[in-house]
Tab-separated table of C-alpha atoms in Angstrom:
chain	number	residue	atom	x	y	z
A	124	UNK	CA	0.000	0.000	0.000
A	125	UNK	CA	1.336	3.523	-0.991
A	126	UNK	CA	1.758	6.245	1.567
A	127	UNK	CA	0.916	9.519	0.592
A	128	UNK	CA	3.502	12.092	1.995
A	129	UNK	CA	1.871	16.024	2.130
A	130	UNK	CA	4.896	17.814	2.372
A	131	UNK	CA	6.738	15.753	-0.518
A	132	UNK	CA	3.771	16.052	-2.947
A	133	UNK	CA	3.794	19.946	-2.057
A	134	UNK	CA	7.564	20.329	-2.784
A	135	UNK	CA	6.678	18.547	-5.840
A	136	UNK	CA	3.600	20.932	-6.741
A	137	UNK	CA	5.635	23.958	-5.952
A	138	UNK	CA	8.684	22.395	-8.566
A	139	UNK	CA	5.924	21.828	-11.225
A	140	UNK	CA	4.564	25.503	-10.612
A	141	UNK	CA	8.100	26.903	-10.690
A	142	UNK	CA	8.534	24.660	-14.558
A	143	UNK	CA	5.463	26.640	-15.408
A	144	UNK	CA	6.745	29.429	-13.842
A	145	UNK	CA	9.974	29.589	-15.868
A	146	UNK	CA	8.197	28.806	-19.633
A	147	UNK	CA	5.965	32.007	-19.759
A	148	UNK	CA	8.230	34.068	-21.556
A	149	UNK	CA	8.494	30.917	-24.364
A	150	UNK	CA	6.760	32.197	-27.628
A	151	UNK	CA	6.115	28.860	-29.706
A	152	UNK	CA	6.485	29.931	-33.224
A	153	UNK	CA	3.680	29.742	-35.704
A	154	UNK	CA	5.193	28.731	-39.616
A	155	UNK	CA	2.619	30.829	-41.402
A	156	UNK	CA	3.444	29.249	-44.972
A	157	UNK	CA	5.330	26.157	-46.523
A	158	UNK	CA	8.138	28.117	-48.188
A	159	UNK	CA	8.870	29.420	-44.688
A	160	UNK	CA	9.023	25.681	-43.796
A	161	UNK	CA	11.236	25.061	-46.590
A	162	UNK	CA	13.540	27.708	-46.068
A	163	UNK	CA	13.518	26.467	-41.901
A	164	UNK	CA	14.058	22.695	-42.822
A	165	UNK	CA	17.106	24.066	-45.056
A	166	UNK	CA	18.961	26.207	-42.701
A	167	UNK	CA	20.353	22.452	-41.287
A	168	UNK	CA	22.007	20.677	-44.119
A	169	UNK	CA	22.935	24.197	-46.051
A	170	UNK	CA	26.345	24.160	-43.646
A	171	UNK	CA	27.227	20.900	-45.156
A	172	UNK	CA	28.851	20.138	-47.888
A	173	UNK	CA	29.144	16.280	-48.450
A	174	UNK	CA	25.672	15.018	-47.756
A	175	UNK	CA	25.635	11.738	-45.676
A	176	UNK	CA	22.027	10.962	-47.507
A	177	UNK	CA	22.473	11.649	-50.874
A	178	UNK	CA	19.148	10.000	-52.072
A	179	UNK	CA	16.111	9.001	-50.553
A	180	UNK	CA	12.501	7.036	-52.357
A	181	UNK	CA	9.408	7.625	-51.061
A	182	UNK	CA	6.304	5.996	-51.793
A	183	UNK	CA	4.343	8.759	-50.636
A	184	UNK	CA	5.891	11.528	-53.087
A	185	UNK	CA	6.243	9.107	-55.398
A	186	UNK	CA	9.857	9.355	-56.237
A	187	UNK	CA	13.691	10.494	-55.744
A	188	UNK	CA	14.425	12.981	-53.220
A	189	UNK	CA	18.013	14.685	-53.434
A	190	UNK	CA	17.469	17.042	-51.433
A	191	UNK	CA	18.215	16.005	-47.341
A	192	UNK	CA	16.052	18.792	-46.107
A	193	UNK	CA	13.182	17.380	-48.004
A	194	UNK	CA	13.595	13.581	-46.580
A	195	UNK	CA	10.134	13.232	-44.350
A	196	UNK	CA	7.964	10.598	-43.565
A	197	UNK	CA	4.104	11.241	-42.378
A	198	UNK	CA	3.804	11.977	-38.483
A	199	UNK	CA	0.975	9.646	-39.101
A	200	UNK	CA	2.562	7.104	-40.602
A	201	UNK	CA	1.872	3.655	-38.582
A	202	UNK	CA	5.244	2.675	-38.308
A	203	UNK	CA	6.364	6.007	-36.949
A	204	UNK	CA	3.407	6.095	-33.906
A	205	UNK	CA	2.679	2.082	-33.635
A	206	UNK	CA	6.147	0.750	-34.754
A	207	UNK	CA	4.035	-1.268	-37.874
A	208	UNK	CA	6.930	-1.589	-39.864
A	209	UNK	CA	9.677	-3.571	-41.089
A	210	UNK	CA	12.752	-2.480	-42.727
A	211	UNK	CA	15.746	-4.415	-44.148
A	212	UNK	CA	19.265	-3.378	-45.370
A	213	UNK	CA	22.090	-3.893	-48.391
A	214	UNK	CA	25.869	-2.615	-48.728
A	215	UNK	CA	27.105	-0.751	-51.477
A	216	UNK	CA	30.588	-1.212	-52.219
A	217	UNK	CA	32.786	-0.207	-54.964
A	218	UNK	CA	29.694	0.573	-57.224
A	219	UNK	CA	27.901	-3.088	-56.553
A	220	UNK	CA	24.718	-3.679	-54.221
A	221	UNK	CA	25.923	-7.108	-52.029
A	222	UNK	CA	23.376	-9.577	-51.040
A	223	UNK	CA	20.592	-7.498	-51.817
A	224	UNK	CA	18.315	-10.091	-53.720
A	225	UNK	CA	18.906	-12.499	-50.007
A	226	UNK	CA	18.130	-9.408	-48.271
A	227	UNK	CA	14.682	-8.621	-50.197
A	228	UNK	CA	13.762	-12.066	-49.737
A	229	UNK	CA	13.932	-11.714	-46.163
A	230	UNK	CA	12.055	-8.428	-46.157
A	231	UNK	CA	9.128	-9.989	-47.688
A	232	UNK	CA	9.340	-12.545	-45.531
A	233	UNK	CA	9.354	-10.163	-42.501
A	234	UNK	CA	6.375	-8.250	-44.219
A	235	UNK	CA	4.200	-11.297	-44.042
A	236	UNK	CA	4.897	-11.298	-41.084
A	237	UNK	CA	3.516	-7.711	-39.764
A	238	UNK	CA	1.162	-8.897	-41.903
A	239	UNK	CA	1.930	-4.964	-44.210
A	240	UNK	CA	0.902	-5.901	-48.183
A	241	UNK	CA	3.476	-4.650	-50.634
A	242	UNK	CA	2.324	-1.379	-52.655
A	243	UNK	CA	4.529	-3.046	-55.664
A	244	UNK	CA	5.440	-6.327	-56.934
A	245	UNK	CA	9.227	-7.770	-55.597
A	246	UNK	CA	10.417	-6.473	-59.140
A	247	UNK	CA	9.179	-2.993	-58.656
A	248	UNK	CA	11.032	-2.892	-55.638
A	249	UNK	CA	14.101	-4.272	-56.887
A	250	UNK	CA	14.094	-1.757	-59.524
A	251	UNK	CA	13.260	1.009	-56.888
A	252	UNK	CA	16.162	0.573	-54.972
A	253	UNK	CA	18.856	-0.144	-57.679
A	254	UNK	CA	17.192	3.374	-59.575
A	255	UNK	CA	17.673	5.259	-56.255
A	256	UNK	CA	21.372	3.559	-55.692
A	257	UNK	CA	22.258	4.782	-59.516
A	258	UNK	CA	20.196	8.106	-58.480
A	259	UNK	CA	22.669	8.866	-55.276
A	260	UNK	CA	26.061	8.527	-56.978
A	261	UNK	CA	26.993	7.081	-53.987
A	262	UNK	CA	29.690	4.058	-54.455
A	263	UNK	CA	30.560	2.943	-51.122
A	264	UNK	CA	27.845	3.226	-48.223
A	265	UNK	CA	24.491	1.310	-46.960
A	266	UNK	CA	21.217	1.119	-48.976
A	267	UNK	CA	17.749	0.858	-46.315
A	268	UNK	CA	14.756	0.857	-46.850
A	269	UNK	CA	11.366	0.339	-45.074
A	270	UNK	CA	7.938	-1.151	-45.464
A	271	UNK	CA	5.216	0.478	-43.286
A	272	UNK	CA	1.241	0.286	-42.748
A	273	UNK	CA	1.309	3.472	-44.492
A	274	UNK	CA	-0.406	6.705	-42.911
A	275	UNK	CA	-3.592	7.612	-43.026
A	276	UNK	CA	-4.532	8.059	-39.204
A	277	UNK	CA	-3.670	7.747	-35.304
A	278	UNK	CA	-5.580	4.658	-34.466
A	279	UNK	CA	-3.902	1.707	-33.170
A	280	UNK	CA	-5.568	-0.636	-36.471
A	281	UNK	CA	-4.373	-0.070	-40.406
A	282	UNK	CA	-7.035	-1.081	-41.435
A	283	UNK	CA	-7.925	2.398	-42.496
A	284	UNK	CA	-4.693	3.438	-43.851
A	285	UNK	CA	-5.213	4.132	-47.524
A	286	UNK	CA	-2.064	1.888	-48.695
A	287	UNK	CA	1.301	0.390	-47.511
A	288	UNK	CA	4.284	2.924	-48.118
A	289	UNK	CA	8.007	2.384	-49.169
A	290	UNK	CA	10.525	4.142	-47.848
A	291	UNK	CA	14.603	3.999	-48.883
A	292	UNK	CA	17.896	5.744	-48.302
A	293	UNK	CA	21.336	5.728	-49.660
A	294	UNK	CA	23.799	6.187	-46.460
A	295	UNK	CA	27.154	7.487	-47.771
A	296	UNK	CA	29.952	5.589	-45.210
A	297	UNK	CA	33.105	3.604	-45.091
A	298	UNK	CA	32.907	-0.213	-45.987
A	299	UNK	CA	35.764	-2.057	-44.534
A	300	UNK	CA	37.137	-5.378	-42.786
A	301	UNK	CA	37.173	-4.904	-38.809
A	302	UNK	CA	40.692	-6.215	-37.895
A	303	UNK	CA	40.660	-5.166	-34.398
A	304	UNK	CA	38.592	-6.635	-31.319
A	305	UNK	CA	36.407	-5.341	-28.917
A	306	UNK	CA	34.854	-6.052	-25.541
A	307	UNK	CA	31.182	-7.352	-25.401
A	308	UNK	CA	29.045	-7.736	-22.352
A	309	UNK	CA	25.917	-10.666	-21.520
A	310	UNK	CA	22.653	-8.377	-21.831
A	311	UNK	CA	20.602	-8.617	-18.683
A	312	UNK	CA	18.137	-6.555	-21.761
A	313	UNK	CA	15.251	-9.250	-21.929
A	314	UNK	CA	15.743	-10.227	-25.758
A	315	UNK	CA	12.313	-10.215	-28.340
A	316	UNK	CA	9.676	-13.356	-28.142
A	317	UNK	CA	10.713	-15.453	-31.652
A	318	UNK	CA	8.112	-14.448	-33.246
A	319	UNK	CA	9.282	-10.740	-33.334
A	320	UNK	CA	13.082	-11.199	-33.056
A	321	UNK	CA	12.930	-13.593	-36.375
A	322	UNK	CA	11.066	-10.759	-38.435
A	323	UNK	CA	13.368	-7.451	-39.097
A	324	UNK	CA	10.732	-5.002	-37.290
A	325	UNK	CA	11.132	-1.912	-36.516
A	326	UNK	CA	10.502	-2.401	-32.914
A	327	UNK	CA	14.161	-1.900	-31.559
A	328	UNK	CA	14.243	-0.339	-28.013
A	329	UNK	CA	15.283	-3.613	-26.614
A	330	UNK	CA	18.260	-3.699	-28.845
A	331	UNK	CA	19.280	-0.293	-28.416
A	332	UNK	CA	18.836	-0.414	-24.473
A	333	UNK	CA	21.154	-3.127	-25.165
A	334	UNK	CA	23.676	-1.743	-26.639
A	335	UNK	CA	23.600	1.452	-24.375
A	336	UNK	CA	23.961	-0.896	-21.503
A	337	UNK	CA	26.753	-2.302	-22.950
A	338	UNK	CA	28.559	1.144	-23.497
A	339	UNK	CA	27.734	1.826	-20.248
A	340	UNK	CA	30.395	-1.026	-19.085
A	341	UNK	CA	32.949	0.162	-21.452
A	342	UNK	CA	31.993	-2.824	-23.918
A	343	UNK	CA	31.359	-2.471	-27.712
A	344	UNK	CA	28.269	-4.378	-27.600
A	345	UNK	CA	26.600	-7.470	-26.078
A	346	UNK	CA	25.451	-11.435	-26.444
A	347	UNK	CA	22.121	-12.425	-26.094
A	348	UNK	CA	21.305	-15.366	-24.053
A	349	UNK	CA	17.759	-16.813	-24.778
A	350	UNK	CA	15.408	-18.709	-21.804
A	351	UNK	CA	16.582	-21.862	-22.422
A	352	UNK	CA	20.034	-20.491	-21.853
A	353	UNK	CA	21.390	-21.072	-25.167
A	354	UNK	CA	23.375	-17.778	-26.939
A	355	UNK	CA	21.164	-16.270	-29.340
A	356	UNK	CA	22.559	-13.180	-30.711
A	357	UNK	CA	23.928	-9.954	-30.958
A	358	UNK	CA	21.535	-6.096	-30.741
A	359	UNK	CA	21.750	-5.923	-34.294
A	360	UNK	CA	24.434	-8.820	-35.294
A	361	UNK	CA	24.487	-12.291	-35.400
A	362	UNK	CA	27.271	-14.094	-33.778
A	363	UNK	CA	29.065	-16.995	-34.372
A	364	UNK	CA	32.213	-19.481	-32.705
A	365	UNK	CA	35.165	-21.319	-33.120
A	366	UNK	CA	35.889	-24.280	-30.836
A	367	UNK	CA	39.128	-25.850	-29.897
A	368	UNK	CA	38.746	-28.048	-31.929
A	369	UNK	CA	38.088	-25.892	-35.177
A	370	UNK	CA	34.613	-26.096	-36.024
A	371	UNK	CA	32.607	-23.350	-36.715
A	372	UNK	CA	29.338	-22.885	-34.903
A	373	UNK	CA	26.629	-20.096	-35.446
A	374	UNK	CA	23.684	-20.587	-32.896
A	375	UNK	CA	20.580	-22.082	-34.312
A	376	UNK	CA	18.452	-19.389	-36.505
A	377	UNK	CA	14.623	-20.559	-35.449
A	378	UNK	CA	14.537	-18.284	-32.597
A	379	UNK	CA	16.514	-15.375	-33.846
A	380	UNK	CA	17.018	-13.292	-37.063
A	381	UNK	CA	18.348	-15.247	-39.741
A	382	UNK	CA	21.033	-13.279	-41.085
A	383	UNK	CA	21.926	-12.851	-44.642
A	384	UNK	CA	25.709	-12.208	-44.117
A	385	UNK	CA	25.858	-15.192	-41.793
A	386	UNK	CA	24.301	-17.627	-43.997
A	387	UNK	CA	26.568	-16.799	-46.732
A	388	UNK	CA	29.383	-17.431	-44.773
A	389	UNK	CA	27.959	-20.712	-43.707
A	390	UNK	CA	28.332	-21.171	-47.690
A	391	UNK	CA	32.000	-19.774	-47.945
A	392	UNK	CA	33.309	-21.204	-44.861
A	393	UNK	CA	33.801	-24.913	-46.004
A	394	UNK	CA	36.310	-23.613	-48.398
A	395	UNK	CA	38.672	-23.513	-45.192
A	396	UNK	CA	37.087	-26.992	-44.497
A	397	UNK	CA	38.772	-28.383	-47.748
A	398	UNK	CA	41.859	-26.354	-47.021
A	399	UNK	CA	42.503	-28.230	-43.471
A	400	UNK	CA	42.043	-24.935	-41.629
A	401	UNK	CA	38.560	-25.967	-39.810
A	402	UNK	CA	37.087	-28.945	-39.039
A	403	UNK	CA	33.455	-28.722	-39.446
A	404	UNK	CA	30.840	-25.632	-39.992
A	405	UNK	CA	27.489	-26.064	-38.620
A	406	UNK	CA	24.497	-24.361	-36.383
A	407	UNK	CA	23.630	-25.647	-32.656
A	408	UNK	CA	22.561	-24.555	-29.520
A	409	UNK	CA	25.528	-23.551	-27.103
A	410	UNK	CA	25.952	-22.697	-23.729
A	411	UNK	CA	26.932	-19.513	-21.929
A	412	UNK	CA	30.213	-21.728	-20.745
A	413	UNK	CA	30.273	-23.433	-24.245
A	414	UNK	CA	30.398	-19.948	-25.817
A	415	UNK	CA	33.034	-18.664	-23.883
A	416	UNK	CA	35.573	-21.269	-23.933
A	417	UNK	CA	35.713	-21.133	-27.877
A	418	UNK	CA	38.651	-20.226	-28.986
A	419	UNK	CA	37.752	-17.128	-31.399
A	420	UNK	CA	34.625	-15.648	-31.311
A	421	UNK	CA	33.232	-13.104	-34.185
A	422	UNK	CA	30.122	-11.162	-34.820
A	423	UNK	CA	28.878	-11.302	-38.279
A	424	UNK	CA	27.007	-8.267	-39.779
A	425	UNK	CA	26.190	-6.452	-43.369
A	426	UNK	CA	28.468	-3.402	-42.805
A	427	UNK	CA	30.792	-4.979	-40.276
A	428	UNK	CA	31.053	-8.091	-42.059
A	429	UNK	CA	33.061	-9.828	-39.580
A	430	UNK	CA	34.337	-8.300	-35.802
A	431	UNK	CA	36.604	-10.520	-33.955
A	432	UNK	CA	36.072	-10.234	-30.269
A	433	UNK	CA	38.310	-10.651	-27.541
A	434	UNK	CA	36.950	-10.469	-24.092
A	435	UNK	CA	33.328	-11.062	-22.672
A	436	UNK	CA	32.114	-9.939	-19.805
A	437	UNK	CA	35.849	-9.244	-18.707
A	438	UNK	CA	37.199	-12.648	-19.634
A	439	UNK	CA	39.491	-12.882	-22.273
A	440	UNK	CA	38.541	-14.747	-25.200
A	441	UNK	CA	41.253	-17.755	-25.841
A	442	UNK	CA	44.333	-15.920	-26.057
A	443	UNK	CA	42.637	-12.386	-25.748
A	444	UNK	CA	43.889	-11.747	-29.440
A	445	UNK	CA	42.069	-11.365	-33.234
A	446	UNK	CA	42.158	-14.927	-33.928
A	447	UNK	CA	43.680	-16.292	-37.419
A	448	UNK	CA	40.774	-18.252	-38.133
A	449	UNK	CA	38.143	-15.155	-37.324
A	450	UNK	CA	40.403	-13.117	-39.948
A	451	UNK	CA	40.952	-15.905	-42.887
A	452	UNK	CA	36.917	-16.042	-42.703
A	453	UNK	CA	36.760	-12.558	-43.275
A	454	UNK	CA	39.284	-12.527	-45.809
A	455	UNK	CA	36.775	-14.910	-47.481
A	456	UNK	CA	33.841	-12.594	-46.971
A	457	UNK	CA	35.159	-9.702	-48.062
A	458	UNK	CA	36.820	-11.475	-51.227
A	459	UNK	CA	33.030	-12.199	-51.747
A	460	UNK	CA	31.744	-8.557	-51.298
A	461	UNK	CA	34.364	-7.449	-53.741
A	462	UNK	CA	34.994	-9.685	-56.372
A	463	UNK	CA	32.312	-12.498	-55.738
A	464	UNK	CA	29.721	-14.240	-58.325
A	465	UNK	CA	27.085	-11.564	-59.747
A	466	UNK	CA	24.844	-14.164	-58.516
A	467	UNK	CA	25.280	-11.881	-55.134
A	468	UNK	CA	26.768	-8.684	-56.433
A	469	UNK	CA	24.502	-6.265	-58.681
A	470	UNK	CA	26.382	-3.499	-60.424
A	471	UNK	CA	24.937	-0.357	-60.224
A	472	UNK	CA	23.652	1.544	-63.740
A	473	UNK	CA	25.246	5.021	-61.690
């Protein structure tokens, strides 16, 4: 039973009065026409001169936007208010879009999932992005792009929304092999059920309270252990292991995200099978003390692709050093993201 303390919920009164107080001299401005807007929304980006966005579709205007200070979505889009929405991701590196057809795939597949109907056909929004890619001039860098119940309205249903909208961006950044470790924490962050953690929602506060924990402890990221207490993944990464005795072992995808850099590697890594460098590749359930006496330990990512790390939860990881096995499979990796089959690679019409 609550107490209810007079003098505290004064003080408390008199604090909130005193907020008031303080605010009266605040004069809320009133935009009294769009070009005033314009000319508002510009004053940001007109300081910059290399544009981190250089492109952006939107289903809404129906087109390419160039301009950063024009790159809005609805306040009343559903997946801004509700989080009904699903996005996924593709690199772009040295002029070619990697993975993007396995990525697409696993959009739609997330899309059924929220249950959000496509406003195009999977060509269409092939098409889309590769136009907007070629649109950006932008050679090096991330391509996202979203899939929401569309605005319309405030209500907690879409069922009134008018239609689905499309949303993508071209993210100018560096694309390059991570040969240094880092320091990764257990997340006490309760992870998603697996129904929401194997769709790529947009519903990510428990992965960014995750990773802010983590920074809190001076970590790069963290591990997530499921209820069973078998590792699961990473906030936004999967994660995968080498064993003393050389086999590779992701954690089983049914109750996580199934991640399209990871499952390629699961296709590239016998190659080191064949070459006597590792023993065995394969997915299982592990244990927190299975996990951490691998010898190498790596998370696996689009625009990482591979991070060794060398010390969880304060305990070094084998010899606390970038293993030679994490770095020959990202030699492999990358080899793929450069130079690989254009079965995975689609060159860009820039």
């Amino acid at each position: 039973m609550a107490y209810c303390n007079p003098s505290s919920d004064q003080k408390l009164d008199e604090m909130a009065s005193m907020e008031v107080g303080s605010d009266k001299d605040v004069k809320v401005h009133v935009f009294s026409s769009s070009s005033e807007l314009i000319e508002k929304l510009h004053e940001k980006w007109s300081p910059v001169k290399k544009k981190p966005y250089p492109a952006m579709y939107s289903s809404v205007f129906g087109g390419i936007i160039l301009d950063p200070a024009m790159m809005v979505i609805p306040i009343d889009d559903h997946m801004v208010h509700r989080g009904h929405g699903v996005f996924d991701t593709a690199v772009i590196l040295d002029g070619y879009l990697y993975e993007l057809d396995a990525h697409l795939d696993r959009f739609l597949r997330s899309a059924s999932k929220a249950r959000i109907t496509l406003p195009f056909p999977r060509s269409t929004l092939l098409s889309i992005l590769v136009q907007l890619t070629a649109a950006s001039q932008c050679k090096e860098g991330t391509l996202r792009y979203w899939l929401s119940a569309g605005p319309g309205n405030f209500l907690l249903s879409p069922a009134k929304c008018p239609t689905s909208a499309f949303y993508a961006v071209v993210i100018a950044d560096v694309v390059s092999q991570c040969k240094n470790g880092v320091k990764v924490i257990t997340s006490t962050i309760p992870m998603k059920a697996p129904q929401f953690a194997t769709m790529k929602n947009v519903n990510y506060l428990p992965n960014v309270l995750s990773i802010m924990e983590a920074e809190d402890k001076g970590a790069y990221a963290s591990i997530w252990v499921d209820d069973d207490g078998f590792i699961a993944e990473g906030p936004n990464v999967n994660v995968a292991f080498i064993t003393n005795d050389k086999e590779l072992i992701f954690p089983s995808f049914d109750r996580i995200l199934s991640g399209c850099t990871a499952k390629r590697l699961l296709e590239l890594a016998p190659k080191l099978v064949k070459q006597g460098r590792l023993k065995s590749v394969k997915t299982a359930n592990l244990t927190v003390m299975e996990a951490k006496g691998a010898a190498e330990i790596m998370y696996i990512g689009s625009t990482l692709p591979i991070l060794p790390i060398i010390m969880w939860d304060e305990q070094p990881i084998g010899d606390g050093k970038v293993g030679e096995l994490t770095m020959a499979l990202s030699d492999l990796l990358w080899h793929d993201m450069v130079a690989g089959p254009n079965t995975h690679r689609i060159c860009v019409p820039y």
